Coordinates of C-alpha atoms in Angstrom, one line a residue:
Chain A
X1 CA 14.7 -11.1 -41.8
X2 CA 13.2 -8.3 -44.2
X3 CA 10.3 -6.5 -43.3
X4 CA 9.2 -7.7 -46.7
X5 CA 9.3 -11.4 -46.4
X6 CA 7.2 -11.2 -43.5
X7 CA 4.5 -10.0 -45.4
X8 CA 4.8 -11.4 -49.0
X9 CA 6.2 -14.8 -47.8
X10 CA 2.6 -16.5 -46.8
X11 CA 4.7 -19.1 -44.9
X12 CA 6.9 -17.2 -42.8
X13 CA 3.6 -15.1 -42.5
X14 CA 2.1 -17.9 -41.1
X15 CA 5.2 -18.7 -38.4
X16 CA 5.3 -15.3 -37.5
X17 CA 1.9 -14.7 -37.0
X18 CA 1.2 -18.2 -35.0
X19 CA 4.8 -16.9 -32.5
X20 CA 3.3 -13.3 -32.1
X21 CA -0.6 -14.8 -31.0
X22 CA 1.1 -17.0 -28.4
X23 CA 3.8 -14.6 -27.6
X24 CA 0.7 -11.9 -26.7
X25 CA -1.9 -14.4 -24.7
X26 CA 1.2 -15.7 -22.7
X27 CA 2.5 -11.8 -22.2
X28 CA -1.2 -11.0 -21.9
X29 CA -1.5 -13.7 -18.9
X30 CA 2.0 -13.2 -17.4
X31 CA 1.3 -9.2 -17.1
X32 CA -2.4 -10.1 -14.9
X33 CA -0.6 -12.6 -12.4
X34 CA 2.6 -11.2 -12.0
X35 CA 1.1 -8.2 -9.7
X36 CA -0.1 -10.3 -7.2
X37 CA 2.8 -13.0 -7.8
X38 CA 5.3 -10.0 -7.2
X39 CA 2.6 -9.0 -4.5
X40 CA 2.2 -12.1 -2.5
X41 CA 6.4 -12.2 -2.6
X42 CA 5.7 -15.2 -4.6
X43 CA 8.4 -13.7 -7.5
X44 CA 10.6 -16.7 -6.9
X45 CA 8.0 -19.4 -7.3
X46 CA 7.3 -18.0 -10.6
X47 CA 10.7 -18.3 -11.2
X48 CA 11.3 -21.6 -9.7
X49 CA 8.4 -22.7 -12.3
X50 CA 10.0 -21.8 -15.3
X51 CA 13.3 -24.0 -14.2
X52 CA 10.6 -26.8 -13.4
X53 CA 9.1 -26.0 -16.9
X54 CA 12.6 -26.5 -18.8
X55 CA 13.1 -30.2 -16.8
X56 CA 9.7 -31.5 -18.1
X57 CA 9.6 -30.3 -21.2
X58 CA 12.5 -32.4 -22.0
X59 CA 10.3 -35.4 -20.8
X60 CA 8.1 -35.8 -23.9
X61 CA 11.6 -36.7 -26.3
X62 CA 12.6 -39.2 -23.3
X63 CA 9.2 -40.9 -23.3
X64 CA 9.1 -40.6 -27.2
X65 CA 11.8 -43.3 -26.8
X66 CA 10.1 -46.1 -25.3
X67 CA 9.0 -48.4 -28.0
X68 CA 5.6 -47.3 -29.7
X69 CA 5.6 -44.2 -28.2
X70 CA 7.2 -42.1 -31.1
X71 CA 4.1 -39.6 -31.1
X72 CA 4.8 -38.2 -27.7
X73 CA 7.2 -36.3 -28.5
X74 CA 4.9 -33.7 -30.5
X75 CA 3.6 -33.2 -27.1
X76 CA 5.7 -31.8 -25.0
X77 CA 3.5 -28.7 -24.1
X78 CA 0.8 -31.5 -22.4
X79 CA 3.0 -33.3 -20.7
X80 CA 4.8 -30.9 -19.2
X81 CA 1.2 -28.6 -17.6
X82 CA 0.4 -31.7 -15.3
X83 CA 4.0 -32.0 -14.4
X84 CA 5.1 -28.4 -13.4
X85 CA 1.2 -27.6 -11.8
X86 CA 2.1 -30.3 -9.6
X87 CA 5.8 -28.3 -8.8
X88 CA 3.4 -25.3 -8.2
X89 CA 1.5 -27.1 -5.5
X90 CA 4.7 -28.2 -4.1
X91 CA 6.6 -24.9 -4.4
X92 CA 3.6 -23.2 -2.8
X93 CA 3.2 -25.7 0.5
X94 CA 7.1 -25.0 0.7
X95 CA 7.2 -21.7 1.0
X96 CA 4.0 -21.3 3.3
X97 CA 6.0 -23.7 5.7
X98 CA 8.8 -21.5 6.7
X99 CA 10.7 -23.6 9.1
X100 CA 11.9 -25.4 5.4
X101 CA 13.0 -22.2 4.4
X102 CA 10.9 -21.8 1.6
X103 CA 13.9 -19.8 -0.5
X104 CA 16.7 -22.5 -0.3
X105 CA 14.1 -25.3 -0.8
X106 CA 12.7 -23.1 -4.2
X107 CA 16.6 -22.8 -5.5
X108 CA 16.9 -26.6 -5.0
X109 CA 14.0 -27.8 -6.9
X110 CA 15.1 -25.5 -9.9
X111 CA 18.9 -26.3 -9.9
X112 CA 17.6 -30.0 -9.6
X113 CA 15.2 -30.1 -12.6
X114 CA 17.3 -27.7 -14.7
X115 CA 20.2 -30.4 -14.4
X116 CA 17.5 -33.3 -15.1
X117 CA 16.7 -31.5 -18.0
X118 CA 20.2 -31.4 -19.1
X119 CA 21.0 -34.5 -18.8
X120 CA 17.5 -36.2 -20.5
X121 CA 18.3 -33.9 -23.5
X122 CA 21.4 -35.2 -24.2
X123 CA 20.2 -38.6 -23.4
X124 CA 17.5 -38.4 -26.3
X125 CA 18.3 -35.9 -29.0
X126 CA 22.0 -35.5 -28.3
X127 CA 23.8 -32.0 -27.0
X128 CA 22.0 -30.4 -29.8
X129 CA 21.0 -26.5 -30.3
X130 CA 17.3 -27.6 -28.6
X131 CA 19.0 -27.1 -25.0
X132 CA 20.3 -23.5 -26.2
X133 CA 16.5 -22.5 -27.5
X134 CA 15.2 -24.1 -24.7
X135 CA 16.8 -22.1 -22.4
X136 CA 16.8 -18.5 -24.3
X137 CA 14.4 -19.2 -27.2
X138 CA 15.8 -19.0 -30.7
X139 CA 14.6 -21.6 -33.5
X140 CA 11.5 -23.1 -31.2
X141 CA 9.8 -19.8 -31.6
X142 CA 9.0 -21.0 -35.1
X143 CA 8.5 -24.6 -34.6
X144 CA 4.9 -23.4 -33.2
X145 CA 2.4 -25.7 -34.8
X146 CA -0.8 -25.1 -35.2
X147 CA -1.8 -27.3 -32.7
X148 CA 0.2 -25.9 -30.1
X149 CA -1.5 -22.7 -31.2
X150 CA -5.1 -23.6 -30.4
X151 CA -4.1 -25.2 -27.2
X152 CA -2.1 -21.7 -26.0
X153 CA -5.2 -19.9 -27.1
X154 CA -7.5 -22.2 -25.1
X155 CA -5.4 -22.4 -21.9
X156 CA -4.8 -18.5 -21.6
X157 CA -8.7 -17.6 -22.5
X158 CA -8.8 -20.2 -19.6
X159 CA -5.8 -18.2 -17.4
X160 CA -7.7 -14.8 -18.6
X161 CA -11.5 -16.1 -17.5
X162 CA -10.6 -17.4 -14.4
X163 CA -8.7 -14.6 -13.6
X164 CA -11.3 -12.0 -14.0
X165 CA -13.8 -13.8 -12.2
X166 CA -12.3 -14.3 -9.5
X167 CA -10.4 -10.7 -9.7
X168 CA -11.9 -9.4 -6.2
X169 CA -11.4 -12.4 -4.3
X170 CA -7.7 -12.1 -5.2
X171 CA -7.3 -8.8 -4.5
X172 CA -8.6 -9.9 -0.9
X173 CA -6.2 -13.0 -0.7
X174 CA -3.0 -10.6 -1.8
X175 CA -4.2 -8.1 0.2
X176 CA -4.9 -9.8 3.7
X177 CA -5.0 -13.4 4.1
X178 CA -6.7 -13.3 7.4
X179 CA -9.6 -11.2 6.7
X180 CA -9.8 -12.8 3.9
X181 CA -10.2 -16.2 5.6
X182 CA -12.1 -15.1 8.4
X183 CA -14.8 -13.9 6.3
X184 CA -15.4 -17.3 4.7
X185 CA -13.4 -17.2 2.0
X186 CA -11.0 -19.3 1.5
X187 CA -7.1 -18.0 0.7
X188 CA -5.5 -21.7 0.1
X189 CA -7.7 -22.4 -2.8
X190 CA -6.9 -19.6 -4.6
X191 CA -3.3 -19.3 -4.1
X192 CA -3.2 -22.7 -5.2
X193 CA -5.5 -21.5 -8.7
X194 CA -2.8 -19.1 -8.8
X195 CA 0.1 -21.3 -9.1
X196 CA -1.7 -23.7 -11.6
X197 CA -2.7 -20.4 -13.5
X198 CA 0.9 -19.3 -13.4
X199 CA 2.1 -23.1 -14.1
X200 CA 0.3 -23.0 -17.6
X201 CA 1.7 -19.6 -18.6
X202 CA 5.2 -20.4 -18.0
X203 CA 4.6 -24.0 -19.6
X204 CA 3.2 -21.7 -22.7
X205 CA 5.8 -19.1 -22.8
X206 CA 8.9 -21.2 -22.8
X207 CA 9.0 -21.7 -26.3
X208 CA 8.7 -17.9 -27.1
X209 CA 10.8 -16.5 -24.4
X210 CA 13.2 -19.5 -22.9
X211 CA 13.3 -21.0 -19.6
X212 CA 15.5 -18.8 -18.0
X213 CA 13.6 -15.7 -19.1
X214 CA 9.9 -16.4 -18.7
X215 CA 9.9 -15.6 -15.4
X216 CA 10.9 -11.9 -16.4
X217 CA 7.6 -11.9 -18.6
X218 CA 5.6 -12.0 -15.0
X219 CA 7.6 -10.0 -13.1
X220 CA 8.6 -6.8 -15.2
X221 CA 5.7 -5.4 -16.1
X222 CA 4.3 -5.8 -12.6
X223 CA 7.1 -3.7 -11.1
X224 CA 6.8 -1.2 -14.0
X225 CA 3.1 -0.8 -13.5
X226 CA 3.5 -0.2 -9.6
X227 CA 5.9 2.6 -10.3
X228 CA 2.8 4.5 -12.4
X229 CA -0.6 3.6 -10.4
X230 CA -1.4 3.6 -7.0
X231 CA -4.6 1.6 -7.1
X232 CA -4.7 -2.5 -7.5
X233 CA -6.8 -1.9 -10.3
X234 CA -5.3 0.4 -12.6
X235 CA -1.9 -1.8 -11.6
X236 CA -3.2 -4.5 -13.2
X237 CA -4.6 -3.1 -16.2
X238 CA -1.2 -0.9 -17.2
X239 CA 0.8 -4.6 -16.1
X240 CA -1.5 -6.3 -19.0
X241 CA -0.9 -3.4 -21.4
X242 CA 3.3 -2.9 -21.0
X243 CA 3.5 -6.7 -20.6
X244 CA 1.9 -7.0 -24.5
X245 CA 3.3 -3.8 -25.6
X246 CA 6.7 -4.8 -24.4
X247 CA 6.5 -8.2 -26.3
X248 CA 5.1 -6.9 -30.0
X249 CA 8.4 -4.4 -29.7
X250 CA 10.8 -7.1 -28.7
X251 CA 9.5 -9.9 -31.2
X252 CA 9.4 -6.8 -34.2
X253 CA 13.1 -5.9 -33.5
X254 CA 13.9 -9.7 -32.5
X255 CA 12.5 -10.3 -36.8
X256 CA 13.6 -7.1 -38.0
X257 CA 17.6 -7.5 -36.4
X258 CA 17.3 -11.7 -36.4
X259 CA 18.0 -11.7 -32.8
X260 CA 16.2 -14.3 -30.2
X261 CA 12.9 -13.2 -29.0
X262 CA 13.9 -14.1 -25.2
X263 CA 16.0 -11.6 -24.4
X264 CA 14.9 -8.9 -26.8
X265 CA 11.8 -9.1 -24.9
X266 CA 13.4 -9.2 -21.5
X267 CA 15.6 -5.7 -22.8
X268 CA 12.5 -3.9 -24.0
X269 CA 10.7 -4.6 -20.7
X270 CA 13.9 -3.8 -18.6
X271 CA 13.4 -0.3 -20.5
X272 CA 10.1 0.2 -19.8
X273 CA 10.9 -0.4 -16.1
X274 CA 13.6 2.2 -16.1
X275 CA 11.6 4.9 -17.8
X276 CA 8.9 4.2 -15.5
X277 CA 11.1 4.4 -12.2
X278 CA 12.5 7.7 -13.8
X279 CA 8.7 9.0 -14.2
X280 CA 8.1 8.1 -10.6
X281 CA 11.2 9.7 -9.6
X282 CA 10.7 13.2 -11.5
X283 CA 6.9 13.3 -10.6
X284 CA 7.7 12.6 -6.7
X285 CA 10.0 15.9 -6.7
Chain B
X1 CA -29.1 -12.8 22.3
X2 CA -25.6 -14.5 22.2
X3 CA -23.8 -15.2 18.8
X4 CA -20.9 -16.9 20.2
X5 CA -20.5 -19.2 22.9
X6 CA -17.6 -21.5 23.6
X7 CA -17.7 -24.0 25.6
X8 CA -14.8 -25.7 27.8
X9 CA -12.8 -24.7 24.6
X10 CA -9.4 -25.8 23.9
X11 CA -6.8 -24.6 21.3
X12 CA -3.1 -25.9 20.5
X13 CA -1.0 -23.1 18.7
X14 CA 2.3 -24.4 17.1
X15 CA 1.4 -28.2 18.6
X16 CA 1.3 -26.3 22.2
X17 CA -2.2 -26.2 24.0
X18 CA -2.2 -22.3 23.5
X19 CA -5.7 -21.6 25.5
X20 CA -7.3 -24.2 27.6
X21 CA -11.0 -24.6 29.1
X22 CA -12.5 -21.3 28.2
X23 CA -16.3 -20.5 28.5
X24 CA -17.3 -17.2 26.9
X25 CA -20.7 -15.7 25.9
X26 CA -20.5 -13.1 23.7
X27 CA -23.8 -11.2 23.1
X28 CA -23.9 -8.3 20.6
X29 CA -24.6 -5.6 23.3
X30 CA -21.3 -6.6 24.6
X31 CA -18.0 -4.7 24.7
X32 CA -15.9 -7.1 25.7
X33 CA -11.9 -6.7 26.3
X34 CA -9.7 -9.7 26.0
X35 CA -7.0 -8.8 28.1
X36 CA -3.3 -10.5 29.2
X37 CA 0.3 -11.3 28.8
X38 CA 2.0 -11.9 25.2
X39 CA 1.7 -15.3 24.5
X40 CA -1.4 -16.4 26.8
X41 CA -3.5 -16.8 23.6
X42 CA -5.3 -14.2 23.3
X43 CA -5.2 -14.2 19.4
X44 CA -5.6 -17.8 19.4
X45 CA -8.4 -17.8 20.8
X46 CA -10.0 -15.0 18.7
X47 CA -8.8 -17.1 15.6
X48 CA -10.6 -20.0 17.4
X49 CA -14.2 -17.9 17.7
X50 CA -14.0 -16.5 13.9
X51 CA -13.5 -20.8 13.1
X52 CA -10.4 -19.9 11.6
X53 CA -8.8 -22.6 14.0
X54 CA -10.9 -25.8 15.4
X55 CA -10.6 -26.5 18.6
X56 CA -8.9 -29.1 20.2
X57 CA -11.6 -30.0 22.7
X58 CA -15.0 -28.5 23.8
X59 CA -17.0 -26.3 21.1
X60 CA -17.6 -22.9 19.8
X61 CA -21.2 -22.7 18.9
X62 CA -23.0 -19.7 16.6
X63 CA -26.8 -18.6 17.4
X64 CA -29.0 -19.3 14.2
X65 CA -28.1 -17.9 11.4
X66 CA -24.6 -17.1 12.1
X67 CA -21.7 -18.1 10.3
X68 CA -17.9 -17.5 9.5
X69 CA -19.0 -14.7 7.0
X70 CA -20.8 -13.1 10.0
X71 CA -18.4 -11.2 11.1
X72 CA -15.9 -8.2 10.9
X73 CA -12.6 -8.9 12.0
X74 CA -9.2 -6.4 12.1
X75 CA -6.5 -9.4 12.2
X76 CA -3.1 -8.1 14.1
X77 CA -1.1 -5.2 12.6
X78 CA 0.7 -6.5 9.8
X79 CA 2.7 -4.4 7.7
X80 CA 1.0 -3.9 4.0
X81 CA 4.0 -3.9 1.8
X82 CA 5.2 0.1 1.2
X83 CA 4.4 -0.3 -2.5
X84 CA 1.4 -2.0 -2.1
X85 CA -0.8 -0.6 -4.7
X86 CA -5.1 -0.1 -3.0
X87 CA -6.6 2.1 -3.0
X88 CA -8.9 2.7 0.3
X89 CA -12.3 2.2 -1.7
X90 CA -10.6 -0.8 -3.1
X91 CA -10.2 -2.4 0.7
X92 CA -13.2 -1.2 1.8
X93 CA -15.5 -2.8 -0.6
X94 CA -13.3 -5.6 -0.4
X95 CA -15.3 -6.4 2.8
X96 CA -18.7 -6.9 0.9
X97 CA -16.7 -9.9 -0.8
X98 CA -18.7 -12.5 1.3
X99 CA -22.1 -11.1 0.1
X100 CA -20.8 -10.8 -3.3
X101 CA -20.6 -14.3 -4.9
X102 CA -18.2 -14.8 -7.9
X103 CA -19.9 -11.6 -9.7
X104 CA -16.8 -10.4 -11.7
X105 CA -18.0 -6.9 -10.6
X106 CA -19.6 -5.7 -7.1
X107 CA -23.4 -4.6 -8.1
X108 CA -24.2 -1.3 -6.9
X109 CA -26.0 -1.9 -3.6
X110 CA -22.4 -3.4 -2.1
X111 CA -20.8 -0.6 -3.2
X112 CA -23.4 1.8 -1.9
X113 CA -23.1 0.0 1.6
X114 CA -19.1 0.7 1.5
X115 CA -19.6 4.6 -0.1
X116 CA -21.6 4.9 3.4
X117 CA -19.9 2.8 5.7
X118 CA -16.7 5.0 4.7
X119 CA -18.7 8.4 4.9
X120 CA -19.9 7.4 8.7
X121 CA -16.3 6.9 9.4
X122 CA -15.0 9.9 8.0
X123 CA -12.8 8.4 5.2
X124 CA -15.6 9.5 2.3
X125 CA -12.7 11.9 1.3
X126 CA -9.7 9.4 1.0
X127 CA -11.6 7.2 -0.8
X128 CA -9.4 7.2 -3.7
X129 CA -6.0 7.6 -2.1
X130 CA -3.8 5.4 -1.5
X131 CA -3.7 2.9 1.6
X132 CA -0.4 2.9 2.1
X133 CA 0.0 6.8 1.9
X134 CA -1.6 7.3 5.0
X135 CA -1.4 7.6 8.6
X136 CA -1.6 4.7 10.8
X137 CA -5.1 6.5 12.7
X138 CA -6.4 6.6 8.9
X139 CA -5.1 3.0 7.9
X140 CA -7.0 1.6 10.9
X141 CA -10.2 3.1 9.8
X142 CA -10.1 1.8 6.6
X143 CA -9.7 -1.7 8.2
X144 CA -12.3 -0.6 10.6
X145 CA -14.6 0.2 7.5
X146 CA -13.8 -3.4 6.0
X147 CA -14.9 -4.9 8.7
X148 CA -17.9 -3.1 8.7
X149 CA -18.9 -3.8 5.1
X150 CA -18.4 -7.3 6.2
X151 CA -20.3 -7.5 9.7
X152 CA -22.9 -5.3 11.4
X153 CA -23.5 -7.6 14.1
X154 CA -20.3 -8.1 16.0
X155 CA -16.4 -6.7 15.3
X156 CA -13.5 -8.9 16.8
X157 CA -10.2 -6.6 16.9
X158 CA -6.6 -8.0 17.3
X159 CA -5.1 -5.4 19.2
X160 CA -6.0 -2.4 17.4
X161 CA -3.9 0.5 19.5
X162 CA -0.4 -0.8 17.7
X163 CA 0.9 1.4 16.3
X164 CA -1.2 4.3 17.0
X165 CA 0.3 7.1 18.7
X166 CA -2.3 8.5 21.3
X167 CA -4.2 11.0 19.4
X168 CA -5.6 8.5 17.1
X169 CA -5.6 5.9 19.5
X170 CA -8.2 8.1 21.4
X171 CA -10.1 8.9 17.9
X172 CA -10.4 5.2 17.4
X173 CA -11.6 4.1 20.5
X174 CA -14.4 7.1 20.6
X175 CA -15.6 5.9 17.1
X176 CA -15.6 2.4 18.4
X177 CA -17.5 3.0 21.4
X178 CA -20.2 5.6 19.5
X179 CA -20.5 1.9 17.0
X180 CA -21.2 0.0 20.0
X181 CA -23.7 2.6 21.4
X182 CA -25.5 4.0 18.5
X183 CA -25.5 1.5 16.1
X184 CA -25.5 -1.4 18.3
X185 CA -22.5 -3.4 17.0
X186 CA -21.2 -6.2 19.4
X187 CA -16.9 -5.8 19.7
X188 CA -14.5 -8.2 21.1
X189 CA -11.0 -6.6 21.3
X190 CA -7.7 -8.1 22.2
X191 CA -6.3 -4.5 24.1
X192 CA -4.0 -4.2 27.4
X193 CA -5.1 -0.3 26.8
X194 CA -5.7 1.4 30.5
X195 CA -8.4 3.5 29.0
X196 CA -10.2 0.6 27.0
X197 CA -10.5 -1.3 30.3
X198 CA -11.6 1.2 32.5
X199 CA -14.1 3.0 29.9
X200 CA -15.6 1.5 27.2
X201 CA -15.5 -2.7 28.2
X202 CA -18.7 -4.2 29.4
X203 CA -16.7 -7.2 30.1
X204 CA -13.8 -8.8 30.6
X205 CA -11.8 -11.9 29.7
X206 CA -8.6 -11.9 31.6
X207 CA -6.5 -14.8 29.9
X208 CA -3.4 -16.5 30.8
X209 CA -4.1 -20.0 28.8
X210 CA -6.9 -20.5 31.2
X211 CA -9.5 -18.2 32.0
X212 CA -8.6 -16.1 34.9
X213 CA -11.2 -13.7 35.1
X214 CA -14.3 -13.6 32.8
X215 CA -17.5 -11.5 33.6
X216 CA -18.6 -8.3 34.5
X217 CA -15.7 -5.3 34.0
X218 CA -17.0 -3.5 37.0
X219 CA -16.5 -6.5 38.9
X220 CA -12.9 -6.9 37.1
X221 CA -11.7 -3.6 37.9
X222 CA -11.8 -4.1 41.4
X223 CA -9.5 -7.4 41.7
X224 CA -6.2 -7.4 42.4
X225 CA -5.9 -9.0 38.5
X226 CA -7.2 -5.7 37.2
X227 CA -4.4 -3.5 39.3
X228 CA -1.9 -5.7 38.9
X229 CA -2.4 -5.2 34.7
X230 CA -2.9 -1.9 34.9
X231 CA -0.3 -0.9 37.4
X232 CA 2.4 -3.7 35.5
X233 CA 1.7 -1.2 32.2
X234 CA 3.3 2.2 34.6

C-alpha cells in the first residue's frame, strides 16, 4: 500500500484509521494486564484464551445458519466475550486446583477449541482464507466495522477504568495472596476480574493480531518492561507505552510493506524485548 | 482485653481434621508462641484466627470492633518471584489497602502512616529499592512494616526466622519484642526458635492437633514438653 493512498484515499483512510484505534486500545489494554498476567504465572491462561477465542468466534457463522438467524453472523465479537469469559473462569479454577495439573488441562482446552473451530468453519463458510486471517490476521484487519469499533472502544475504556481503579488492590493480589486475603480483601474476585478483563481483550485483538498471536500482545511488553524498571508501577506504565508503541510500528510497516499486522507486530515487539534484555545486560556490568 | 478467642475450635486442612479442640485467648499484651512439629497445624490454625479458614466446629470469636481487616499478618516465607518488580514503599503502603477503599490513589495520611511506619523500622532509606534486591533480614522488615500499616493492635507471624541467618534473626526478634513493649502491639508467632521461647513469649501454645500445653510460658518452660522441644532442636 502507498503511503499516499492512505492519506488521499478517504476510504482506505477510514479502514486504516478504524484497525489502528482498535489495534491501540487492545495493545493499550494487553500492555496493563500482561504484567501481573506474566506475574501471577498466569501467561498460559492468556494464552489458552486466545485458542478459546478463535473456537467461538467461529460460532456466530454456525449460528447464522439456523433459519432466521442470518444477522448473527455480523456478531461474532458478542458472541464470543460471554463464551471465552466463561473459559476464563474455567481456566482460572483449573489452574488454582493443582492436583488437575493446571498446565495439561490449559493445553487441552486450547487444542480442543482450536480444532472445534476448525471444523465449524469449514462446516459454514467452507475451507476458506477466514481460517488463515483468523489465525494470523490478514484481510479481517479491514473488515472492522464501525460497529465493531464503538464496541472495542467501549469495552477497553471499560478494561482501562476498572483497571486503574482497582490498580492497588491488584498489586496486593499479584504480590501476596495471603496478606492480601487476610486483610479483608478478597484475591478470588479479582483474579476472576482479571480473567474477564483479559477475556475481552483477547476477544478484541483477534481480528487485528490473530489467534495464535494475541497472546504475544500481553505477554511481550510485560517482559520488556521488567527488564527496564524495578518498581510495579513504573512496570506497568513502560508495559502500556512499548505495548502501543510496538503496535503503531508494526501496523505502519505491516501498510507500508503489505504484510499481515499479526506477526509484524509480534517481530517489532520481539525487538523491543531483545534491546531491552541487552540494556539490562550492559547496565548490570 | 481479648481480641481473639476460640473456642473448642476445629479445623480440617486438605479434608484431614488438621487442629482439633483448641481454646485460646489472645489479649493484645500477649506475646504468644505457637510452638510444635511440622504438620500439627500450627499454620492452620493461624489461617483459622485471621477467618481465612472457618472452622469445622466450635468458634473463633473477635471483641467489638474487630474484624478480618484488624490485623497484620506475615503469611509463611514464600519466595517473591526474582524479577518481581516492588518496590519496598510499594509493599508497605500496600498494607494501608484495607483503610483505603477503591480510591485509585492512597490519600496522603495512608501514605504518611507507611513513610513512618518504615522510618521506625529503619527501612526509611530503602524505601525506593527494590524488594527483591535485598537481604532476607531486610525483606522481612518490609513485611513486618506491611503488617503494620495494616494492624496496630495485634501481628500474627508464620514462622518468621526462615530464612534468616542469625544476625538478623536476632535484629528481628529485638524489634519485635521493643513493638510488643513500647508500642503495645499484641504478636502471635508460629516459631520453634530456642530464644523466642525462652525470652520474649508471654505464652505458650504447644500444638500437636490438640492442644498440649496452652498458658503461661514460665509455667511451659519448666515441663518436660518445653525440654523435650528445645533439647529435640540440639
Amino acid at each position: 500500500m502507498e503511503l499516499s493512498m492512505i492519506f488521499s484515499d478517504p476510504f482506505v483512510r477510514g479502514i486504516v484509521l478504524r484497525a489502528a484505534t482498535v489495534g491501540v486500545l487492545v495493545a493499550l489494554c494487553g500492555g496493563l494486564l500482561g504484567v501481573t498476567l506474566v506475574l501471577k504465572r498466569y501467561s498460559m491462561i492468556g494464552d489458552g484464551l486466545s485458542h478459546v477465542g478463535f473456537g467461538a468466534m467461529a460460532l456466530a457463522p454456525l449460528l447464522a445458519l439456523l433459519p432466521g438467524a442470518a444477522f448473527l453472523a455480523d456478531y461474532a465479537l458478542e458472541i464470543s466475550i460471554p463464551v471465552v469469559g466463561a473459559a476464563a473462569f474455567f481456566l482460572l479454577r483449573l489452574s488454582e486446583n493443582s492436583k488437575l495439573g493446571g498446565d495439561s488441562a490449559i493445553a487441552l482446552i486450547s487444542t480442543a477449541s482450536m480444532a472445534v473451530g476448525a471444523i465449524l468453519y469449514q462446516v459454514t463458510t467452507g475451507m476458506s482464507s477466514d481460517i488463515c486471517s483468523n489465525l494470523f490476521s490478514s484481510a479481517s484487519v479491514l473488515n472492522i466495522t464501525n460497529k465493531d469499533l464503538l464496541l472495542s472502544v467501549i469495552l477497553c475504556s471499560a478494561v482501562l477504568l476498572l483497571f486503574i481503579l482497582c490498580y492497588h488492590r491488584l498489586f496486593s493480589v499479584t504480590f501476596d495472596e495471603n496478606f492480601c486475603k487476610a486483610t479483608g480483601g478478597h484475591p478470588a474476585v479479582f483474579k476472576l476480574l482479571l480473567a474477564l478483563l483479559t477475556s475481552v481483550t483477547v476477544v478484541l485483538g483477534i481480528r487485528m493480531m490473530g489467534a495464535v498471536l494475541i497472546s504475544a500482545v500481553i505477554i511481550f511488553p510485560a517482559l520488556t518492561a521488567m527488564r527496564l524498571f524495578k518498581s510495579f508501577r513504573a512496570v506497568i506504565l513502560c508495559a502500556a507505552c512499548v505495548s502501543v508503541v510496538c503496535f503503531l510500528v508494526g501496523f505502519a510497516i505491516a501498510c507500508l510493506c503489505s504484510v499481515q499486522t499479526g506477526p509484524t507486530v509480534v517481530l517489532v515487539n520481539l525487538a523491543a524485548f531483545l534491546l531491552s534484555t541487552a540494556f539490562a545486560r550492559i547496565k548490570s556490568r | 482485653m481479648n481480641l481473639i478467642r476460640c473456642n473448642q475450635v476445629c479445623f480440617s486442612y486438605d479434608g484431614a481434621l488438621a487442629v482439633q479442640d483448641v481454646d485460646l485467648d489472645v489479649a493484645q499484651e500477649d506475646y504468644l508462641c505457637i510452638v510444635g512439629e511440622n504438620g500439627t497445624g500450627k499454620t492452620t490454625l493461624m489461617k483459622g484466627m485471621l477467618g481465612l479458614i472457618k472452622p469445622v466446629s466450635g468458634s473463633v470469636e473477635y471483641a467489638a470492633g474487630i474484624d478480618r481487616g484488624s490485623f497484620g499478618y506475615i503469611p509463611q516465607h514464600t519466595a517473591v518471584a526474582r524479577d518481581f518488580p516492588a518496590t519496598v514503599r510499594e509493599i508497605v503502603r500496600s498494607g494501608t489497602l484495607h483503610d483505603c477503599g477503591f480510591r485509585p490513589f492512597y490519600p496522603s495520611s495512608l501514605k504518611q502512616r507507611a513513610q513512618e511506619t518504615m522510618e521506625l523500622l529503619g527501612i526509611a532509606p530503602l524505601a525506593d529499592q527494590s524488594y527483591t534486591a535485598l537481604s532476607g533480614g531486610q525483606q522481612q522488615r518490609v513485611l513486618l512494616a506491611r503488617a503494620l500499616c495494616a494492624s496496630k493492635k495485634l501481628l500474627l507471624l508464620d514462622e518468621p526466622a526462615n530464612g534468616l541467618d542469625p544476625v538478623a534473626l536476632y535484629e528481628f526478634y529485638e524489634l519485635l519484642g521493643r513493638l510488643h513493649r513500647e508500642q503495645g502491639i499484641g504478636i502471635v508467632m508460629i516459631s520453634h526458635d530456642e530464644v523466642c521461647v525462652n525470652t520474649y513469649a508471654t505464652k505458650i501454645l504447644h500444638l500437636d492437633g490438640t492442644a498440649l500445653f496452652c498458658g503461661d510460658a514460665e509455667e511451659y518452660r519448666k515441663t518436660a514438653l518445653c525440654k523435650q522441644l528445645l533439647g529435640g532442636k540440639r
